[in-house]
């Protein structure tokens, strides 16, 4: 029926000729392999695994929950119909989210064709070192706040704080801090530069930290 994708790792491959080597640690590897054999239960498992994260991400692009649900449904249909075009150069999650973002952006444009986009100033390249890290590191999350953030990721307080972030900041925070994507993966999903991703992530984290510390009595 369908096939899946996963990160390439040494020693792990998809069955069939011409498929790329997969990265063995990808948590979706087993489901990917089963999907390529037409196992519908594997597809159901992936839907169960990613439906809610996809809805959260789609909602940051579109004006209503109903439109977000349509974008997610369209993404799953696209997965079924176009899976053979996947070349195995990214993880299943990254590839799936990239499809979703394309569809959500299209749906959001149809709903609000003249909606303004969030302004983002360019970042002076001198603020980064040769490795692409901040030359003057931004403030770190306080350790206790990090533990509480991990323990209560989708508590009402955090969900409300995330929902209040500007859309582009929310998208980066969701991908990096909730879904665990690397900066390269987040940039690939959203189609933005590493510099802009760093700025958006810092701004989003800073706002979230302020809200959470105030709620935790640290403000």
PDB file of C-alpha atoms in Angstrom:
ATOM      1  CA  UNK A   1       0.000   0.000   0.000  1.00  0.00           C
ATOM      2  CA  UNK A   2       2.499   2.566   1.193  1.00  0.00           C
ATOM      3  CA  UNK A   3       6.140   2.768   2.091  1.00  0.00           C
ATOM      4  CA  UNK A   4       8.016   4.916   4.578  1.00  0.00           C
ATOM      5  CA  UNK A   5      11.191   6.773   5.117  1.00  0.00           C
ATOM      6  CA  UNK A   6      13.869   6.914   7.758  1.00  0.00           C
ATOM      7  CA  UNK A   7      17.301   8.295   8.347  1.00  0.00           C
ATOM      8  CA  UNK A   8      20.102   6.427   6.679  1.00  0.00           C
ATOM      9  CA  UNK A   9      22.313   4.493   9.069  1.00  0.00           C
ATOM     10  CA  UNK A  10      25.002   1.936   8.475  1.00  0.00           C
ATOM     11  CA  UNK A  11      23.835  -1.635   8.222  1.00  0.00           C
ATOM     12  CA  UNK A  12      20.089  -0.934   8.015  1.00  0.00           C
ATOM     13  CA  UNK A  13      18.384  -1.003   4.635  1.00  0.00           C
ATOM     14  CA  UNK A  14      14.926  -1.030   3.169  1.00  0.00           C
ATOM     15  CA  UNK A  15      13.974  -4.078   1.174  1.00  0.00           C
ATOM     16  CA  UNK A  16      13.877  -3.788  -2.582  1.00  0.00           C
ATOM     17  CA  UNK A  17      16.359  -2.560  -5.165  1.00  0.00           C
ATOM     18  CA  UNK A  18      17.432   1.027  -5.384  1.00  0.00           C
ATOM     19  CA  UNK A  19      16.495   2.039  -1.841  1.00  0.00           C
ATOM     20  CA  UNK A  20      18.920   4.078   0.222  1.00  0.00           C
ATOM     21  CA  UNK A  21      20.558   2.777   3.369  1.00  0.00           C
ATOM     22  CA  UNK A  22      18.631   3.791   6.473  1.00  0.00           C
ATOM     23  CA  UNK A  23      20.006   5.113   9.720  1.00  0.00           C
ATOM     24  CA  UNK A  24      19.520   2.296  12.173  1.00  0.00           C
ATOM     25  CA  UNK A  25      18.482   4.441  15.125  1.00  0.00           C
ATOM     26  CA  UNK A  26      15.440   5.965  13.454  1.00  0.00           C
ATOM     27  CA  UNK A  27      12.488   5.018  15.696  1.00  0.00           C
ATOM     28  CA  UNK A  28      10.284   4.641  12.623  1.00  0.00           C
ATOM     29  CA  UNK A  29      12.525   2.099  10.908  1.00  0.00           C
ATOM     30  CA  UNK A  30      10.404  -0.919  11.805  1.00  0.00           C
ATOM     31  CA  UNK A  31       7.205   0.792  10.652  1.00  0.00           C
ATOM     32  CA  UNK A  32       8.929   1.896   7.446  1.00  0.00           C
ATOM     33  CA  UNK A  33       9.984  -1.642   6.650  1.00  0.00           C
ATOM     34  CA  UNK A  34       6.502  -2.974   7.313  1.00  0.00           C
ATOM     35  CA  UNK A  35       4.906  -0.237   5.211  1.00  0.00           C
ATOM     36  CA  UNK A  36       6.984  -1.264   2.244  1.00  0.00           C
ATOM     37  CA  UNK A  37       5.425  -4.716   2.486  1.00  0.00           C
ATOM     38  CA  UNK A  38       1.912  -3.242   2.453  1.00  0.00           C
ATOM     39  CA  UNK A  39       1.243  -3.586   6.198  1.00  0.00           C
ATOM     40  CA  UNK A  40      -1.713  -1.296   6.906  1.00  0.00           C
ATOM     41  CA  UNK A  41      -1.287  -1.613  10.665  1.00  0.00           C
ATOM     42  CA  UNK A  42       2.095   0.074  10.326  1.00  0.00           C
ATOM     43  CA  UNK A  43       0.406   3.021   8.641  1.00  0.00           C
ATOM     44  CA  UNK A  44      -2.149   3.188  11.462  1.00  0.00           C
ATOM     45  CA  UNK A  45       0.700   3.178  13.984  1.00  0.00           C
ATOM     46  CA  UNK A  46       2.417   6.104  12.282  1.00  0.00           C
ATOM     47  CA  UNK A  47      -0.831   8.050  12.124  1.00  0.00           C
ATOM     48  CA  UNK A  48      -1.286   7.471  15.847  1.00  0.00           C
ATOM     49  CA  UNK A  49       2.318   8.552  16.487  1.00  0.00           C
ATOM     50  CA  UNK A  50       2.301  11.747  14.445  1.00  0.00           C
ATOM     51  CA  UNK A  51      -1.308  12.928  14.152  1.00  0.00           C
ATOM     52  CA  UNK A  52      -1.233  15.256  17.163  1.00  0.00           C
ATOM     53  CA  UNK A  53       2.249  16.704  16.487  1.00  0.00           C
ATOM     54  CA  UNK A  54       1.168  17.369  12.909  1.00  0.00           C
ATOM     55  CA  UNK A  55      -1.999  19.101  14.048  1.00  0.00           C
ATOM     56  CA  UNK A  56      -0.019  21.325  16.429  1.00  0.00           C
ATOM     57  CA  UNK A  57       2.403  22.310  13.687  1.00  0.00           C
ATOM     58  CA  UNK A  58      -0.285  22.828  11.053  1.00  0.00           C
ATOM     59  CA  UNK A  59      -2.288  25.025  13.423  1.00  0.00           C
ATOM     60  CA  UNK A  60       0.590  27.525  13.484  1.00  0.00           C
ATOM     61  CA  UNK A  61       0.154  28.095   9.740  1.00  0.00           C
ATOM     62  CA  UNK A  62      -3.620  28.226   9.358  1.00  0.00           C
ATOM     63  CA  UNK A  63      -6.486  30.244  10.890  1.00  0.00           C
ATOM     64  CA  UNK A  64      -8.580  27.419  12.329  1.00  0.00           C
ATOM     65  CA  UNK A  65      -8.451  23.885  13.704  1.00  0.00           C
ATOM     66  CA  UNK A  66     -10.678  22.681  10.864  1.00  0.00           C
ATOM     67  CA  UNK A  67      -8.208  23.912   8.237  1.00  0.00           C
ATOM     68  CA  UNK A  68      -5.341  22.342  10.188  1.00  0.00           C
ATOM     69  CA  UNK A  69      -7.145  18.995  10.188  1.00  0.00           C
ATOM     70  CA  UNK A  70      -7.664  19.229   6.435  1.00  0.00           C
ATOM     71  CA  UNK A  71      -3.958  19.954   5.895  1.00  0.00           C
ATOM     72  CA  UNK A  72      -2.996  16.935   8.022  1.00  0.00           C
ATOM     73  CA  UNK A  73      -5.424  14.661   6.195  1.00  0.00           C
ATOM     74  CA  UNK A  74      -4.089  15.886   2.868  1.00  0.00           C
ATOM     75  CA  UNK A  75      -0.557  15.155   4.082  1.00  0.00           C
ATOM     76  CA  UNK A  76      -1.405  11.541   4.901  1.00  0.00           C
ATOM     77  CA  UNK A  77      -3.001  11.141   1.473  1.00  0.00           C
ATOM     78  CA  UNK A  78       0.132  12.601  -0.088  1.00  0.00           C
ATOM     79  CA  UNK A  79       2.211  10.111   1.853  1.00  0.00           C
ATOM     80  CA  UNK A  80       0.231   7.202   0.449  1.00  0.00           C
ATOM     81  CA  UNK A  81       0.256   8.481  -3.107  1.00  0.00           C
ATOM     82  CA  UNK A  82       3.820   9.756  -3.352  1.00  0.00           C
ATOM     83  CA  UNK A  83       5.911   7.642  -1.020  1.00  0.00           C
ATOM     84  CA  UNK A  84       7.959   6.097  -3.824  1.00  0.00           C
ATOM     85  CA  UNK A  85       9.393   9.516  -4.647  1.00  0.00           C
ATOM     86  CA  UNK A  86      11.119   9.643  -1.282  1.00  0.00           C
ATOM     87  CA  UNK A  87      14.886   9.138  -1.633  1.00  0.00           C
ATOM     88  CA  UNK A  88      15.769   8.361   1.990  1.00  0.00           C
ATOM     89  CA  UNK A  89      17.917  11.437   2.556  1.00  0.00           C
ATOM     90  CA  UNK A  90      16.168  12.465   5.788  1.00  0.00           C
ATOM     91  CA  UNK A  91      14.264  10.901   8.659  1.00  0.00           C
ATOM     92  CA  UNK A  92      10.646   9.899   8.200  1.00  0.00           C
ATOM     93  CA  UNK A  93       9.566  12.596  10.656  1.00  0.00           C
ATOM     94  CA  UNK A  94      11.472  15.347   8.856  1.00  0.00           C
ATOM     95  CA  UNK A  95      10.129  14.295   5.474  1.00  0.00           C
ATOM     96  CA  UNK A  96       6.571  14.006   6.767  1.00  0.00           C
ATOM     97  CA  UNK A  97       6.680  17.412   8.438  1.00  0.00           C
ATOM     98  CA  UNK A  98       8.063  18.985   5.263  1.00  0.00           C
ATOM     99  CA  UNK A  99       5.057  17.686   3.301  1.00  0.00           C
ATOM    100  CA  UNK A 100       2.744  19.002   6.006  1.00  0.00           C
ATOM    101  CA  UNK A 101       4.304  22.462   6.026  1.00  0.00           C
ATOM    102  CA  UNK A 102       3.920  22.760   2.250  1.00  0.00           C
ATOM    103  CA  UNK A 103       0.247  21.831   2.457  1.00  0.00           C
ATOM    104  CA  UNK A 104      -0.441  23.981   5.502  1.00  0.00           C
ATOM    105  CA  UNK A 105       1.171  27.004   3.881  1.00  0.00           C
ATOM    106  CA  UNK A 106      -0.949  26.484   0.793  1.00  0.00           C
ATOM    107  CA  UNK A 107      -4.101  26.153   2.894  1.00  0.00           C
ATOM    108  CA  UNK A 108      -3.207  29.214   4.956  1.00  0.00           C
ATOM    109  CA  UNK A 109      -2.630  31.290   1.834  1.00  0.00           C
ATOM    110  CA  UNK A 110      -6.056  30.319   0.494  1.00  0.00           C
ATOM    111  CA  UNK A 111      -7.706  31.314   3.775  1.00  0.00           C
ATOM    112  CA  UNK A 112      -5.816  34.604   4.175  1.00  0.00           C
ATOM    113  CA  UNK A 113      -4.224  35.554   0.840  1.00  0.00           C
ATOM    114  CA  UNK A 114      -3.300  39.057   2.027  1.00  0.00           C
ATOM    115  CA  UNK A 115      -2.261  38.206   5.584  1.00  0.00           C
ATOM    116  CA  UNK A 116       0.980  39.956   6.617  1.00  0.00           C
ATOM    117  CA  UNK A 117       3.948  37.822   7.543  1.00  0.00           C
ATOM    118  CA  UNK A 118       5.975  38.221  10.707  1.00  0.00           C
ATOM    119  CA  UNK A 119       8.891  40.586  10.187  1.00  0.00           C
ATOM    120  CA  UNK A 120      12.343  39.143  10.789  1.00  0.00           C
ATOM    121  CA  UNK A 121      15.461  41.261  10.579  1.00  0.00           C
ATOM    122  CA  UNK A 122      18.619  39.770   9.126  1.00  0.00           C
ATOM    123  CA  UNK A 123      21.285  38.713  11.603  1.00  0.00           C
ATOM    124  CA  UNK A 124      24.784  40.156  11.446  1.00  0.00           C
ATOM    125  CA  UNK A 125      27.064  37.218  10.442  1.00  0.00           C
ATOM    126  CA  UNK A 126      29.666  38.466  12.936  1.00  0.00           C
ATOM    127  CA  UNK A 127      27.390  37.293  15.737  1.00  0.00           C
ATOM    128  CA  UNK A 128      28.202  33.659  14.833  1.00  0.00           C
ATOM    129  CA  UNK A 129      31.521  31.833  15.052  1.00  0.00           C
ATOM    130  CA  UNK A 130      33.110  29.603  12.393  1.00  0.00           C
ATOM    131  CA  UNK A 131      30.999  26.647  13.535  1.00  0.00           C
ATOM    132  CA  UNK A 132      27.756  28.596  13.159  1.00  0.00           C
ATOM    133  CA  UNK A 133      27.235  28.948  16.926  1.00  0.00           C
ATOM    134  CA  UNK A 134      26.481  32.207  18.718  1.00  0.00           C
ATOM    135  CA  UNK A 135      29.784  34.082  19.262  1.00  0.00           C
ATOM    136  CA  UNK A 136      28.196  35.608  22.369  1.00  0.00           C
ATOM    137  CA  UNK A 137      25.964  32.768  23.662  1.00  0.00           C
ATOM    138  CA  UNK A 138      22.373  33.614  24.408  1.00  0.00           C
ATOM    139  CA  UNK A 139      21.025  33.125  27.904  1.00  0.00           C
ATOM    140  CA  UNK A 140      20.490  29.474  28.706  1.00  0.00           C
ATOM    141  CA  UNK A 141      17.289  28.008  30.097  1.00  0.00           C
ATOM    142  CA  UNK A 142      17.604  27.666  33.857  1.00  0.00           C
ATOM    143  CA  UNK A 143      18.012  24.006  34.752  1.00  0.00           C
ATOM    144  CA  UNK A 144      14.912  23.764  36.932  1.00  0.00           C
ATOM    145  CA  UNK A 145      12.748  25.333  34.244  1.00  0.00           C
ATOM    146  CA  UNK A 146      14.087  22.841  31.688  1.00  0.00           C
ATOM    147  CA  UNK A 147      13.140  19.925  33.930  1.00  0.00           C
ATOM    148  CA  UNK A 148       9.671  21.297  34.489  1.00  0.00           C
ATOM    149  CA  UNK A 149       9.282  22.023  30.771  1.00  0.00           C
ATOM    150  CA  UNK A 150      10.151  18.423  29.892  1.00  0.00           C
ATOM    151  CA  UNK A 151       7.903  17.012  32.613  1.00  0.00           C
ATOM    152  CA  UNK A 152       4.857  19.059  31.650  1.00  0.00           C
ATOM    153  CA  UNK A 153       5.336  19.632  27.926  1.00  0.00           C
ATOM    154  CA  UNK A 154       1.670  19.911  27.118  1.00  0.00           C
ATOM    155  CA  UNK A 155       0.301  21.253  30.385  1.00  0.00           C
ATOM    156  CA  UNK A 156      -2.330  23.977  29.930  1.00  0.00           C
ATOM    157  CA  UNK A 157       0.189  26.647  30.948  1.00  0.00           C
ATOM    158  CA  UNK A 158       2.798  25.673  28.380  1.00  0.00           C
ATOM    159  CA  UNK A 159       0.259  25.047  25.634  1.00  0.00           C
ATOM    160  CA  UNK A 160      -1.219  28.503  26.174  1.00  0.00           C
ATOM    161  CA  UNK A 161       2.256  30.047  26.163  1.00  0.00           C
ATOM    162  CA  UNK A 162       3.155  28.296  22.911  1.00  0.00           C
ATOM    163  CA  UNK A 163      -0.113  29.349  21.324  1.00  0.00           C
ATOM    164  CA  UNK A 164       0.655  32.970  22.198  1.00  0.00           C
ATOM    165  CA  UNK A 165       4.000  32.977  20.376  1.00  0.00           C
ATOM    166  CA  UNK A 166       4.191  34.566  16.915  1.00  0.00           C
ATOM    167  CA  UNK A 167       3.635  31.810  14.319  1.00  0.00           C
ATOM    168  CA  UNK A 168       7.231  31.578  13.051  1.00  0.00           C
ATOM    169  CA  UNK A 169       8.662  31.423  16.564  1.00  0.00           C
ATOM    170  CA  UNK A 170       6.095  28.802  17.556  1.00  0.00           C
ATOM    171  CA  UNK A 171       6.957  26.670  14.518  1.00  0.00           C
ATOM    172  CA  UNK A 172      10.670  26.621  15.356  1.00  0.00           C
ATOM    173  CA  UNK A 173      10.107  25.960  19.064  1.00  0.00           C
ATOM    174  CA  UNK A 174       7.711  23.115  18.276  1.00  0.00           C
ATOM    175  CA  UNK A 175      10.161  21.461  15.894  1.00  0.00           C
ATOM    176  CA  UNK A 176      13.277  21.960  18.027  1.00  0.00           C
ATOM    177  CA  UNK A 177      12.099  21.678  21.633  1.00  0.00           C
ATOM    178  CA  UNK A 178       8.968  19.546  21.338  1.00  0.00           C
ATOM    179  CA  UNK A 179       9.689  17.274  18.373  1.00  0.00           C
ATOM    180  CA  UNK A 180      13.441  17.144  18.928  1.00  0.00           C
ATOM    181  CA  UNK A 181      14.569  18.013  15.397  1.00  0.00           C
ATOM    182  CA  UNK A 182      18.094  19.312  14.864  1.00  0.00           C
ATOM    183  CA  UNK A 183      18.637  22.837  13.580  1.00  0.00           C
ATOM    184  CA  UNK A 184      19.386  21.465  10.106  1.00  0.00           C
ATOM    185  CA  UNK A 185      16.193  19.397  10.116  1.00  0.00           C
ATOM    186  CA  UNK A 186      14.085  22.320  11.331  1.00  0.00           C
ATOM    187  CA  UNK A 187      15.559  24.536   8.615  1.00  0.00           C
ATOM    188  CA  UNK A 188      14.766  21.879   6.003  1.00  0.00           C
ATOM    189  CA  UNK A 189      11.175  21.521   7.186  1.00  0.00           C
ATOM    190  CA  UNK A 190      10.499  25.250   7.309  1.00  0.00           C
ATOM    191  CA  UNK A 191      12.710  26.320   4.409  1.00  0.00           C
ATOM    192  CA  UNK A 192      14.572  28.962   6.426  1.00  0.00           C
ATOM    193  CA  UNK A 193      18.243  29.780   6.967  1.00  0.00           C
ATOM    194  CA  UNK A 194      20.214  28.586   9.977  1.00  0.00           C
ATOM    195  CA  UNK A 195      20.676  32.181  11.118  1.00  0.00           C
ATOM    196  CA  UNK A 196      16.968  32.941  11.043  1.00  0.00           C
ATOM    197  CA  UNK A 197      16.198  29.660  12.772  1.00  0.00           C
ATOM    198  CA  UNK A 198      18.564  30.554  15.612  1.00  0.00           C
ATOM    199  CA  UNK A 199      17.009  33.980  16.063  1.00  0.00           C
ATOM    200  CA  UNK A 200      13.447  32.640  15.997  1.00  0.00           C
ATOM    201  CA  UNK A 201      14.336  29.887  18.455  1.00  0.00           C
ATOM    202  CA  UNK A 202      16.023  32.305  20.842  1.00  0.00           C
ATOM    203  CA  UNK A 203      13.113  34.730  20.717  1.00  0.00           C
ATOM    204  CA  UNK A 204      10.556  31.991  21.217  1.00  0.00           C
ATOM    205  CA  UNK A 205      12.468  30.386  24.089  1.00  0.00           C
ATOM    206  CA  UNK A 206      12.974  33.747  25.759  1.00  0.00           C
ATOM    207  CA  UNK A 207       9.267  34.523  25.670  1.00  0.00           C
ATOM    208  CA  UNK A 208       8.338  31.056  26.892  1.00  0.00           C
ATOM    209  CA  UNK A 209      10.877  31.248  29.690  1.00  0.00           C
ATOM    210  CA  UNK A 210       9.451  34.549  30.872  1.00  0.00           C
ATOM    211  CA  UNK A 211       5.913  33.202  30.880  1.00  0.00           C
ATOM    212  CA  UNK A 212       6.859  29.945  32.605  1.00  0.00           C
ATOM    213  CA  UNK A 213       9.057  31.579  35.242  1.00  0.00           C
ATOM    214  CA  UNK A 214       6.272  34.023  36.058  1.00  0.00           C
ATOM    215  CA  UNK A 215       3.836  31.124  36.444  1.00  0.00           C
ATOM    216  CA  UNK A 216       6.349  29.198  38.549  1.00  0.00           C
ATOM    217  CA  UNK A 217       6.873  32.163  40.838  1.00  0.00           C
ATOM    218  CA  UNK A 218      10.334  33.006  39.499  1.00  0.00           C
ATOM    219  CA  UNK A 219       9.457  36.200  37.664  1.00  0.00           C
TER     220      UNK A 219
END
